[in-house]
Short mmCIF file of C-alpha atoms in Angstrom, two decimals:
data_model
loop_
_atom_site.label_atom_id
_atom_site.label_comp_id
_atom_site.label_asym_id
_atom_site.label_seq_id
_atom_site.Cartn_x
_atom_site.Cartn_y
_atom_site.Cartn_z
CA MET J 1248 -49.72 17.51 -35.75
CA THR J 1249 -46.53 19.17 -34.55
CA ILE J 1250 -46.24 20.93 -31.17
CA VAL J 1251 -43.83 23.87 -31.21
CA HIS J 1252 -42.75 25.76 -28.08
CA LYS J 1253 -43.25 29.49 -28.38
CA ALA J 1254 -41.59 31.72 -25.83
CA GLY J 1255 -43.80 34.08 -23.90
CA ASN J 1256 -45.21 34.81 -20.44
CA ILE J 1257 -48.80 35.80 -21.15
CA HIS J 1258 -49.96 32.69 -19.24
CA LYS J 1259 -47.34 32.34 -16.51
CA ASN J 1260 -48.55 28.98 -15.19
CA ALA J 1261 -48.47 27.40 -18.63
CA ASP J 1262 -45.15 29.10 -19.32
CA GLY J 1263 -43.59 27.52 -16.23
CA LEU J 1264 -44.91 24.07 -17.06
CA SER J 1265 -43.68 24.26 -20.64
CA ARG J 1266 -40.02 24.85 -19.74
CA TRP J 1267 -37.45 22.08 -19.70
CA ALA J 1268 -36.33 20.72 -16.32
CA LEU J 1269 -33.03 22.10 -14.98
CA PRO J 1270 -30.09 19.68 -14.85
CA ASN J 1271 -29.13 18.16 -11.47
CA THR J 1272 -26.03 20.33 -10.96
CA PRO J 1273 -24.80 22.33 -7.96
CA ASP J 1274 -26.20 25.45 -9.66
CA ASN J 1275 -29.70 24.00 -9.38
CA PRO J 1276 -31.41 25.07 -6.11
CA ALA J 1277 -33.03 21.64 -5.95
CA TYR J 1278 -29.71 19.82 -6.40
CA VAL J 1279 -29.69 16.29 -4.88
CA LEU J 1280 -26.37 14.62 -4.12
CA THR J 1281 -26.27 11.23 -5.83
CA GLY J 1282 -24.51 8.20 -4.41
CA ALA J 1283 -24.69 9.41 -0.79
CA GLU J 1284 -25.95 7.15 1.99
CA PRO J 1285 -29.61 7.75 2.86
CA GLN J 1286 -30.01 9.73 6.04
CA ILE J 1287 -32.92 9.84 8.47
CA PRO J 1288 -34.93 13.01 7.84
CA THR J 1289 -34.36 15.19 10.89
CA GLU J 1290 -37.79 16.74 10.39
CA GLY J 1291 -39.35 13.46 11.51
CA ILE J 1292 -37.34 13.24 14.74
CA LYS J 1293 -38.70 14.85 17.88
CA ILE J 1294 -35.79 16.78 19.44
CA THR J 1295 -36.68 17.39 23.10
CA ASP J 1296 -35.47 20.26 25.24
CA PHE J 1297 -33.34 18.07 27.53
CA ARG J 1298 -29.74 19.00 28.15
CA THR J 1299 -26.72 17.41 26.51
CA GLU J 1300 -25.94 15.44 29.67
CA PHE J 1301 -29.29 13.66 29.36
CA PHE J 1302 -28.45 12.36 25.88
CA GLU J 1303 -25.05 11.20 27.13
CA GLU J 1304 -26.80 9.20 29.84
CA VAL J 1305 -29.11 7.72 27.19
CA ARG J 1306 -26.11 6.53 25.15
CA ASP J 1307 -24.43 5.09 28.24
CA SER J 1308 -27.63 3.27 29.26
CA TYR J 1309 -27.66 1.37 25.95
CA LYS J 1310 -24.43 -0.37 26.99
CA LEU J 1311 -26.07 -1.74 30.16
CA ASP J 1312 -29.18 -3.05 28.39
CA SER J 1313 -28.74 -6.18 26.26
CA ASN J 1314 -31.60 -5.45 23.85
CA CYS J 1315 -30.51 -1.87 23.14
CA HIS J 1316 -26.89 -2.96 22.81
CA ILE J 1317 -27.89 -5.53 20.18
CA LEU J 1318 -29.99 -2.96 18.30
CA THR J 1319 -27.15 -0.42 18.20
CA SER J 1320 -24.78 -3.14 16.95
CA LEU J 1321 -27.18 -4.22 14.18
CA LEU J 1322 -27.93 -0.68 13.03
CA ALA J 1323 -24.33 0.57 13.27
CA LYS J 1324 -23.00 -2.21 11.01
CA ASP J 1325 -26.03 -1.99 8.68
CA CYS J 1326 -26.03 -5.77 8.42
CA LYS J 1327 -28.82 -8.27 8.91
CA ASP J 1328 -27.49 -10.79 11.41
CA ALA J 1329 -30.40 -13.22 11.86
CA ALA J 1330 -28.91 -14.94 14.89
CA LEU J 1331 -28.30 -11.64 16.64
CA ALA J 1332 -31.76 -10.34 15.76
CA ASN J 1333 -33.43 -13.50 17.09
CA SER J 1334 -31.92 -12.84 20.53
CA LEU J 1335 -34.06 -9.70 20.91
CA ASP J 1336 -37.26 -9.66 22.93
CA TYR J 1337 -40.45 -10.33 21.01
CA ILE J 1338 -41.69 -6.72 20.90
CA LEU J 1339 -38.30 -5.30 19.91
CA LYS J 1340 -37.72 -8.06 17.39
CA ALA J 1341 -41.06 -7.37 15.65
CA SER J 1342 -40.33 -3.64 15.49
CA TYR J 1343 -36.82 -4.28 14.16
CA GLU J 1344 -38.09 -6.59 11.40
CA ASN J 1345 -40.61 -3.90 10.39
CA GLY J 1346 -37.82 -1.34 10.10
CA ARG J 1347 -39.01 0.88 12.92
CA PHE J 1348 -35.60 1.41 14.60
CA HIS J 1349 -32.96 3.90 13.41
CA LEU J 1350 -29.62 4.97 14.83
CA PHE J 1351 -28.74 8.65 14.74
CA ASN J 1352 -25.77 10.19 16.63
CA GLY J 1353 -25.53 7.12 18.84
CA ILE J 1354 -29.19 7.31 19.96
CA LEU J 1355 -31.86 4.82 18.98
CA TYR J 1356 -35.09 6.19 17.52
CA HIS J 1357 -38.38 4.39 17.15
CA ARG J 1358 -40.48 5.35 14.12
CA SER J 1359 -44.27 5.23 14.18
CA LYS J 1360 -46.82 6.71 11.78
CA ASN J 1361 -45.86 10.38 11.99
CA THR J 1362 -43.16 10.56 14.67
CA CYS J 1363 -39.69 9.27 15.29
CA VAL J 1364 -38.72 9.49 18.98
CA MET J 1365 -35.77 8.27 21.03
CA VAL J 1366 -35.73 4.90 22.74
CA LEU J 1367 -35.16 4.70 26.51
CA CYS J 1368 -34.20 1.66 28.55
CA SER J 1369 -33.04 3.03 31.94
CA ARG J 1370 -35.74 3.24 34.61
CA MET J 1371 -34.17 6.43 35.99
CA LEU J 1372 -34.36 8.13 32.59
CA ILE J 1373 -37.89 6.87 32.05
CA ASN J 1374 -38.99 8.40 35.36
CA THR J 1375 -37.31 11.66 34.38
CA VAL J 1376 -39.25 11.81 31.11
CA LEU J 1377 -42.50 10.88 32.89
CA LEU J 1378 -41.90 13.67 35.39
CA GLU J 1379 -41.31 16.20 32.60
CA CYS J 1380 -44.38 15.13 30.62
CA HIS J 1381 -46.75 14.96 33.60
CA TYR J 1382 -45.61 16.90 36.67
CA ASN J 1383 -43.67 19.72 35.03
CA SER J 1384 -45.09 23.22 35.44
CA TYR J 1385 -45.57 23.35 31.65
CA SER J 1386 -47.46 20.06 31.70
CA GLY J 1387 -49.98 20.96 34.39
CA LEU J 1388 -50.73 17.48 35.78
CA LEU J 1389 -52.42 16.26 32.62
CA PHE J 1390 -54.77 13.29 32.65
CA GLY J 1391 -53.51 9.87 31.57
CA GLU J 1392 -54.70 10.21 27.96
CA ARG J 1393 -53.22 13.69 27.52
CA THR J 1394 -49.95 12.67 29.16
CA MET J 1395 -49.84 9.71 26.79
CA GLU J 1396 -50.32 12.00 23.79
CA ARG J 1397 -47.43 14.11 25.02
CA MET J 1398 -45.24 11.07 25.55
CA LYS J 1399 -45.83 9.94 21.95
CA THR J 1400 -43.70 12.84 20.70
CA CYS J 1401 -41.00 12.55 23.35
CA ALA J 1402 -39.77 8.99 24.03
CA TRP J 1403 -40.55 5.30 23.53
CA TRP J 1404 -39.94 2.04 25.39
CA PRO J 1405 -41.79 -1.31 25.16
CA SER J 1406 -44.21 -0.77 28.07
CA TRP J 1407 -44.59 3.00 27.80
CA ARG J 1408 -48.41 3.06 27.69
CA LYS J 1409 -48.77 0.94 30.84
CA ASP J 1410 -46.09 2.94 32.67
CA VAL J 1411 -47.73 6.29 31.82
CA ILE J 1412 -51.09 5.17 33.22
CA GLU J 1413 -49.53 3.73 36.40
CA TYR J 1414 -47.47 6.89 36.91
CA CYS J 1415 -50.56 9.12 36.63
CA HIS J 1416 -52.51 6.89 39.03
CA SER J 1417 -49.65 6.96 41.55
CA CYS J 1418 -49.33 10.76 41.47
CA ASP J 1419 -50.77 11.98 44.80
CA ARG J 1420 -51.11 15.60 43.69
CA PHE J 1421 -52.86 14.59 40.49
CA GLN J 1422 -55.40 12.44 42.35
CA LYS J 1423 -56.28 15.27 44.77
CA ALA J 1424 -56.43 18.17 42.33
CA ASN J 1425 -58.31 16.67 39.39
CA LYS J 1426 -61.94 15.69 39.50
CA ALA J 1427 -63.03 12.25 38.41
CA THR J 1428 -65.31 12.28 35.36
CA GLY J 1429 -66.32 8.61 35.25
CA LYS J 1430 -69.03 6.79 37.15
CA ARG J 1431 -69.13 7.57 40.85
CA PHE J 1432 -69.15 4.88 43.53
CA GLY J 1433 -72.31 3.80 45.30
CA LEU J 1434 -75.52 2.31 43.93
CA MET J 1435 -78.89 3.49 45.23
CA ILE J 1436 -80.20 1.65 48.31
CA CYS J 1437 -83.90 1.56 49.15
CA ILE J 1438 -85.07 2.88 52.52
CA GLN J 1439 -87.54 0.57 54.22
CA GLU J 1440 -90.80 2.15 53.23
CA PRO J 1441 -93.42 2.63 55.99
CA SER J 1442 -96.82 0.95 55.85
CA THR J 1443 -98.78 3.50 57.90
CA PRO J 1444 -98.81 7.31 58.14
CA TRP J 1445 -96.44 9.08 60.56
CA GLU J 1446 -94.33 5.95 61.02
CA VAL J 1447 -91.17 7.34 59.38
CA VAL J 1448 -90.57 11.08 59.03
CA HIS J 1449 -87.85 13.33 57.62
CA MET J 1450 -86.75 16.42 59.57
CA ASP J 1451 -84.62 19.37 58.62
CA TRP J 1452 -84.18 23.07 59.38
CA VAL J 1453 -84.93 26.05 57.18
CA THR J 1454 -82.86 28.98 58.42
CA SER J 1455 -82.12 32.58 57.37
CA LEU J 1456 -85.79 33.42 56.85
CA PRO J 1457 -87.01 37.03 57.27
CA LEU J 1458 -88.25 37.98 60.75
CA ARG J 1459 -92.02 37.50 61.00
CA GLY J 1460 -94.70 37.15 63.68
CA ASP J 1461 -95.09 38.48 67.20
CA LYS J 1462 -92.07 36.45 68.37
CA SER J 1463 -89.88 37.37 65.35
CA TYR J 1464 -89.40 33.85 64.05
CA ASN J 1465 -86.50 33.49 61.61
CA SER J 1466 -86.38 29.70 61.06
CA CYS J 1467 -88.68 26.75 60.48
CA LEU J 1468 -88.53 23.06 61.44
CA ASP J 1469 -89.71 21.00 58.48
CA ILE J 1470 -91.26 17.59 59.34
CA VAL J 1471 -92.39 15.45 56.38
CA ASP J 1472 -94.27 12.15 56.57
CA THR J 1473 -92.49 9.62 54.33
CA TYR J 1474 -95.66 7.66 53.62
CA ARG J 1475 -97.97 10.50 52.57
CA LYS J 1476 -95.56 13.42 52.16
CA THR J 1477 -97.72 15.48 54.51
CA PRO J 1478 -95.66 18.38 55.95
CA ILE J 1479 -95.66 20.07 59.35
CA PHE J 1480 -94.00 23.48 59.46
CA LEU J 1481 -93.02 24.64 62.95
CA PRO J 1482 -91.79 28.28 63.12
CA CYS J 1483 -88.91 28.77 65.56
CA HIS J 1484 -85.70 30.68 66.16
CA LYS J 1485 -82.29 29.76 64.80
CA ASP J 1486 -80.65 29.97 68.25
CA ASP J 1487 -83.22 27.82 70.09
CA THR J 1488 -81.71 25.26 72.47
CA ALA J 1489 -82.19 21.51 72.22
CA MET J 1490 -84.55 21.60 75.23
CA TYR J 1491 -86.79 24.27 73.72
CA THR J 1492 -86.72 22.48 70.34
CA TYR J 1493 -87.92 19.25 71.91
CA LEU J 1494 -90.69 21.00 73.89
CA PHE J 1495 -92.31 22.71 70.93
CA PHE J 1496 -91.71 19.54 68.82
CA TRP J 1497 -93.63 17.53 71.45
CA ASN J 1498 -96.43 20.06 71.90
CA ARG J 1499 -97.02 20.91 68.25
CA ALA J 1500 -96.13 17.68 66.39
CA ILE J 1501 -96.25 14.60 68.64
CA SER J 1502 -99.56 15.69 70.19
CA HIS J 1503 -101.21 15.50 66.75
CA THR J 1504 -99.40 12.58 65.08
CA GLY J 1505 -98.30 10.31 67.92
CA LEU J 1506 -94.81 8.88 68.40
CA PHE J 1507 -92.69 8.24 65.35
CA LYS J 1508 -91.00 4.91 64.73
CA ASN J 1509 -88.04 6.39 62.87
CA ILE J 1510 -86.77 9.95 62.36
CA ILE J 1511 -84.38 10.61 59.47
CA SER J 1512 -82.37 13.82 59.81
CA ASP J 1513 -78.95 15.33 59.24
CA ARG J 1514 -76.29 15.71 61.92
CA ASP J 1515 -77.43 19.07 63.23
CA PRO J 1516 -76.08 19.78 66.75
CA LYS J 1517 -79.65 19.84 68.13
CA PHE J 1518 -80.40 16.40 66.65
CA THR J 1519 -77.12 14.88 67.87
CA SER J 1520 -77.28 16.35 71.39
CA ALA J 1521 -77.47 14.03 74.39
CA LEU J 1522 -80.89 15.41 75.39
CA TRP J 1523 -82.48 14.73 72.00
CA THR J 1524 -80.98 11.24 71.58
CA ASN J 1525 -81.71 10.06 75.14
CA LEU J 1526 -85.32 11.27 75.14
CA HIS J 1527 -86.07 9.48 71.88
CA LYS J 1528 -84.30 6.39 73.18
CA LEU J 1529 -86.68 6.32 76.16
CA LEU J 1530 -89.66 6.75 73.83
CA GLY J 1531 -88.48 3.95 71.52
CA THR J 1532 -87.96 6.18 68.48
CA LYS J 1533 -85.03 5.29 66.23
CA LEU J 1534 -82.85 8.19 65.07
CA SER J 1535 -81.29 7.71 61.61
CA PHE J 1536 -78.61 10.30 60.92
CA SER J 1537 -77.54 10.83 57.36
CA THR J 1538 -75.41 13.15 55.27
CA ALA J 1539 -75.77 14.94 51.97
CA TYR J 1540 -75.22 13.00 48.71
CA ARG J 1541 -75.90 9.67 50.43
CA GLN J 1542 -77.46 6.93 48.30
CA GLN J 1543 -80.19 6.12 50.86
CA LYS J 1544 -81.38 9.73 51.05
CA ASP J 1545 -84.15 10.41 48.57
CA GLY J 1546 -84.02 14.19 49.05
CA LEU J 1547 -87.55 14.30 50.49
CA GLU J 1548 -86.91 17.02 53.07
CA GLU J 1549 -84.70 19.05 50.68
CA ARG J 1550 -87.45 19.01 48.07
CA MET J 1551 -90.04 19.99 50.66
CA ILE J 1552 -87.81 22.84 51.85
CA GLN J 1553 -87.57 24.11 48.29
CA THR J 1554 -91.35 23.90 47.99
CA LEU J 1555 -91.69 25.78 51.30
CA LYS J 1556 -89.44 28.58 50.08
CA ASP J 1557 -91.41 28.87 46.86
CA MET J 1558 -94.70 29.03 48.75
CA ILE J 1559 -93.40 31.64 51.19
CA LYS J 1560 -92.74 33.89 48.21
CA ILE J 1561 -96.35 33.50 47.05
CA PHE J 1562 -98.80 32.47 49.78
CA CYS J 1563 -99.72 33.56 53.28
CA ALA J 1564 -97.86 31.63 55.97
CA TYR J 1565 -101.07 30.36 57.64
CA CYS J 1566 -102.09 28.50 54.46
CA LEU J 1567 -98.80 26.70 53.78
CA GLU J 1568 -99.63 23.35 55.44
CA PHE J 1569 -103.14 23.44 53.93
CA LYS J 1570 -101.79 24.19 50.46
CA ASP J 1571 -99.12 21.45 50.55
CA SER J 1572 -101.49 18.83 51.99
CA ASP J 1573 -103.77 19.44 49.02
CA GLY J 1574 -100.91 19.23 46.50
CA PHE J 1575 -100.51 16.33 44.07
CA THR J 1576 -97.34 14.17 44.43
CA HIS J 1577 -96.00 12.37 41.38
CA ASP J 1578 -94.48 9.32 43.06
CA ARG J 1579 -97.62 8.61 45.17
CA CYS J 1580 -100.04 9.77 42.43
CA LYS J 1581 -102.31 11.15 45.20
CA THR J 1582 -102.50 14.17 47.48
CA PRO J 1583 -101.21 13.81 51.09
CA ALA J 1584 -104.67 14.61 52.46
CA LYS J 1585 -106.33 11.86 50.41
CA LEU J 1586 -103.78 9.29 51.59
CA GLU J 1587 -104.55 10.16 55.24
CA THR J 1588 -108.32 10.66 55.24
CA GLY J 1589 -109.47 9.08 52.00
CA TRP J 1590 -110.56 12.35 50.37
CA ASN J 1591 -109.10 15.70 49.53
CA LEU J 1592 -109.52 18.67 51.86
CA LYS J 1593 -112.97 20.24 51.63
CA LEU J 1594 -113.13 23.47 49.66
CA PRO J 1595 -116.20 25.65 49.02
CA VAL J 1596 -116.80 23.94 45.66
CA ASP J 1597 -116.19 20.35 46.91
CA ILE J 1598 -118.79 17.69 47.69
CA HIS J 1599 -118.05 15.56 50.76
CA PRO J 1600 -118.09 11.77 50.07
CA THR J 1601 -120.54 9.43 51.78
CA ALA J 1602 -119.42 7.60 54.93
CA SER J 1603 -120.07 4.13 53.43
CA SER J 1604 -117.32 4.52 50.81
CA VAL J 1605 -114.61 6.01 53.05
CA GLU J 1606 -113.00 2.74 54.24
CA LEU J 1607 -112.99 1.10 50.82
CA LEU J 1608 -111.67 4.26 49.21
CA LEU J 1609 -108.92 4.63 51.81
CA ASP J 1610 -107.70 1.04 51.28
CA LYS J 1611 -107.61 1.50 47.53
CA VAL J 1612 -105.79 4.79 47.83
CA ARG J 1613 -103.09 3.41 50.16
CA HIS J 1614 -102.60 0.29 48.02
CA HIS J 1615 -102.21 2.48 44.96
CA ALA J 1616 -99.80 4.73 46.87
CA ASN J 1617 -97.59 1.76 47.84
CA GLN J 1618 -97.47 0.55 44.24
CA SER J 1619 -96.68 4.02 42.96
CA MET J 1620 -93.99 4.41 45.63
CA ASN J 1621 -92.26 1.19 44.53
CA ASP J 1622 -92.46 2.21 40.88
CA ALA J 1623 -90.98 5.60 41.71
CA PHE J 1624 -88.06 4.02 43.55
CA GLU J 1625 -87.33 1.57 40.72
CA TYR J 1626 -87.29 4.43 38.23
CA ALA J 1627 -85.01 6.54 40.47
CA LYS J 1628 -82.67 3.60 41.15
CA GLN J 1629 -82.36 2.77 37.46
CA LYS J 1630 -81.55 6.38 36.65
CA TRP J 1631 -79.06 6.68 39.56
CA ASP J 1632 -77.25 3.39 38.88
CA LYS J 1633 -76.53 4.40 35.28
CA SER J 1634 -73.98 6.94 36.52
CA HIS J 1635 -72.66 4.96 39.53
CA ARG J 1636 -70.81 1.71 40.15
CA THR J 1637 -70.35 -0.75 42.97
CA PRO J 1638 -67.43 0.19 45.29
CA GLU J 1639 -64.56 -2.26 45.60
CA PHE J 1640 -62.97 -1.04 48.82
CA LYS J 1641 -61.26 -3.32 51.32
CA VAL J 1642 -60.22 -2.81 54.92
CA GLY J 1643 -56.78 -1.21 54.92
CA ASP J 1644 -57.08 0.38 51.47
CA LEU J 1645 -56.03 3.99 50.93
CA ILE J 1646 -58.93 6.14 49.73
CA LEU J 1647 -59.57 9.80 48.95
CA VAL J 1648 -62.42 11.84 50.48
CA SER J 1649 -64.28 14.24 48.20
CA THR J 1650 -64.48 17.91 49.26
CA LEU J 1651 -67.66 18.53 47.26
CA SER J 1652 -69.85 18.92 50.36
CA SER J 1653 -67.14 20.24 52.73
CA ASN J 1654 -67.41 23.98 53.39
CA ASN J 1655 -64.79 24.27 56.16
CA ILE J 1656 -61.69 23.47 54.10
CA LYS J 1657 -59.00 26.12 54.49
CA GLY J 1658 -57.91 28.24 51.54
CA PRO J 1659 -59.76 29.78 48.59
CA LYS J 1660 -62.85 27.87 47.55
CA LYS J 1661 -62.00 28.08 43.85
CA LEU J 1662 -58.55 26.56 44.38
CA LYS J 1663 -59.31 23.83 46.91
CA ASP J 1664 -58.51 20.25 45.98
CA SER J 1665 -61.35 18.05 44.84
CA SER J 1666 -60.21 15.31 47.27
CA LEU J 1667 -58.33 14.96 50.56
CA GLY J 1668 -56.21 12.06 51.73
CA PRO J 1669 -55.14 9.39 51.29
CA LEU J 1670 -56.86 7.90 54.36
CA ILE J 1671 -56.81 4.34 55.71
CA THR J 1672 -60.08 2.37 55.62
CA LYS J 1673 -60.88 1.04 59.11
CA ALA J 1674 -64.02 -0.96 58.35
CA LEU J 1675 -66.92 -1.26 55.90
CA HIS J 1676 -70.51 -0.37 56.76
CA GLY J 1677 -72.12 -2.30 53.95
CA THR J 1678 -71.52 -0.63 50.60
CA ASN J 1679 -72.63 2.88 51.46
CA ALA J 1680 -70.32 4.09 54.27
CA VAL J 1681 -66.62 3.75 55.11
CA PRO J 1682 -65.03 4.69 58.50
CA VAL J 1683 -61.51 6.06 58.03
CA GLU J 1684 -58.54 7.20 60.10
CA ARG J 1685 -59.02 10.98 60.28
CA SER J 1686 -56.16 13.46 60.20
CA GLY J 1687 -55.51 17.11 59.43
CA GLU J 1688 -58.59 19.07 58.34
CA LEU J 1689 -60.84 16.02 58.74
CA GLU J 1690 -60.26 15.49 62.47
CA ASN J 1691 -63.49 17.31 63.39
CA LYS J 1692 -65.54 15.37 60.83
CA HIS J 1693 -67.59 12.27 61.54
CA PRO J 1694 -65.34 9.19 61.04
CA ALA J 1695 -67.79 7.48 58.64
CA PHE J 1696 -68.01 8.96 55.16
CA PRO J 1697 -70.67 8.04 52.59
CA VAL J 1698 -69.52 6.28 49.43
CA GLY J 1699 -70.32 8.13 46.23
#
């Protein structure tokens, strides 16, 4: 069989493939100069936007560094001097033997998979490149990984990965402006659970409520029993003094429950006043002040406040305590009324239990409540600790304070820094609180900040 070429362009693709190749002459658009020395493809070299003076400083820095001077000598002569190559450092020697270094216009370039970037050896020039890749207005204070990706296409030196991470960690503006996305500090710590009702209570205020009642109440003092989760809602006014607060607290709460052993609350001015603290000191009641987002706070009063707001939208105010006392709690697996009296509150369709079974039933209920309470804490601790880690602070360390729960920081809320500082650690209160040297906008804050 004989194949004969027949001119024609009916099938253009086949027509182009069937033509003879053009000779390698200057008339050929794809002409390749033969016998010329191979050049580094400039498409593979990352040309940065630095000025000419910067590249002159790079060339001059090679003369002051022994390794770079040896590399330029080896690549300029295009000779393999084994003795001279063996005098290089281990990392540079391995890269040289693998053919990763090239010399172009007096500047060393390091070739990786898809890039070929210049080699730096002067610490001043390295800091300049780090500043351009991280702190420049076009860089936007990138994270360590993103700064590293940018550095891959700009420059190379033996310890460039380590230096990029250290530079990002040492950038004060970067630490304050960017939010941490890893595990937060502070593992959950168990509060000493009470063994009897009304031994430990949580207290908090509910403000900005609509005016109601003959006395136009606009706030509510929420008191929650830690053991049974039984609430007491005391209507009041937002501008009540500490003296008036203590009087109606004594008349409407203490008269029914007795003295409390421990009161857990926030740092409201009424709770931290000299009158409130001194009166409870005389009565032998311990005041435990806490803050938001603290590991020891289980959110009991906040959850009860949310329940109160939901019930206000639905029920009559006189039935709120009755409704919540008859409500089922998941961590105790019983209603607050049953934990206190041994049975649920009597309703028109209920049958009252016999007196002979009350004591036995009450013991069983409280034992079951303690077991359920421990199981609930273990579950909450396991879930909390998955996203938190143990703090490693020392006295004298510089730390940053989160502005997540600070509402009095100056400036627009959307543009405020995620952290303030750095501040000096004065002491350690276990693993959940750190007293610091306050300054600036934190002077009016409590000196001890929770960890987490």
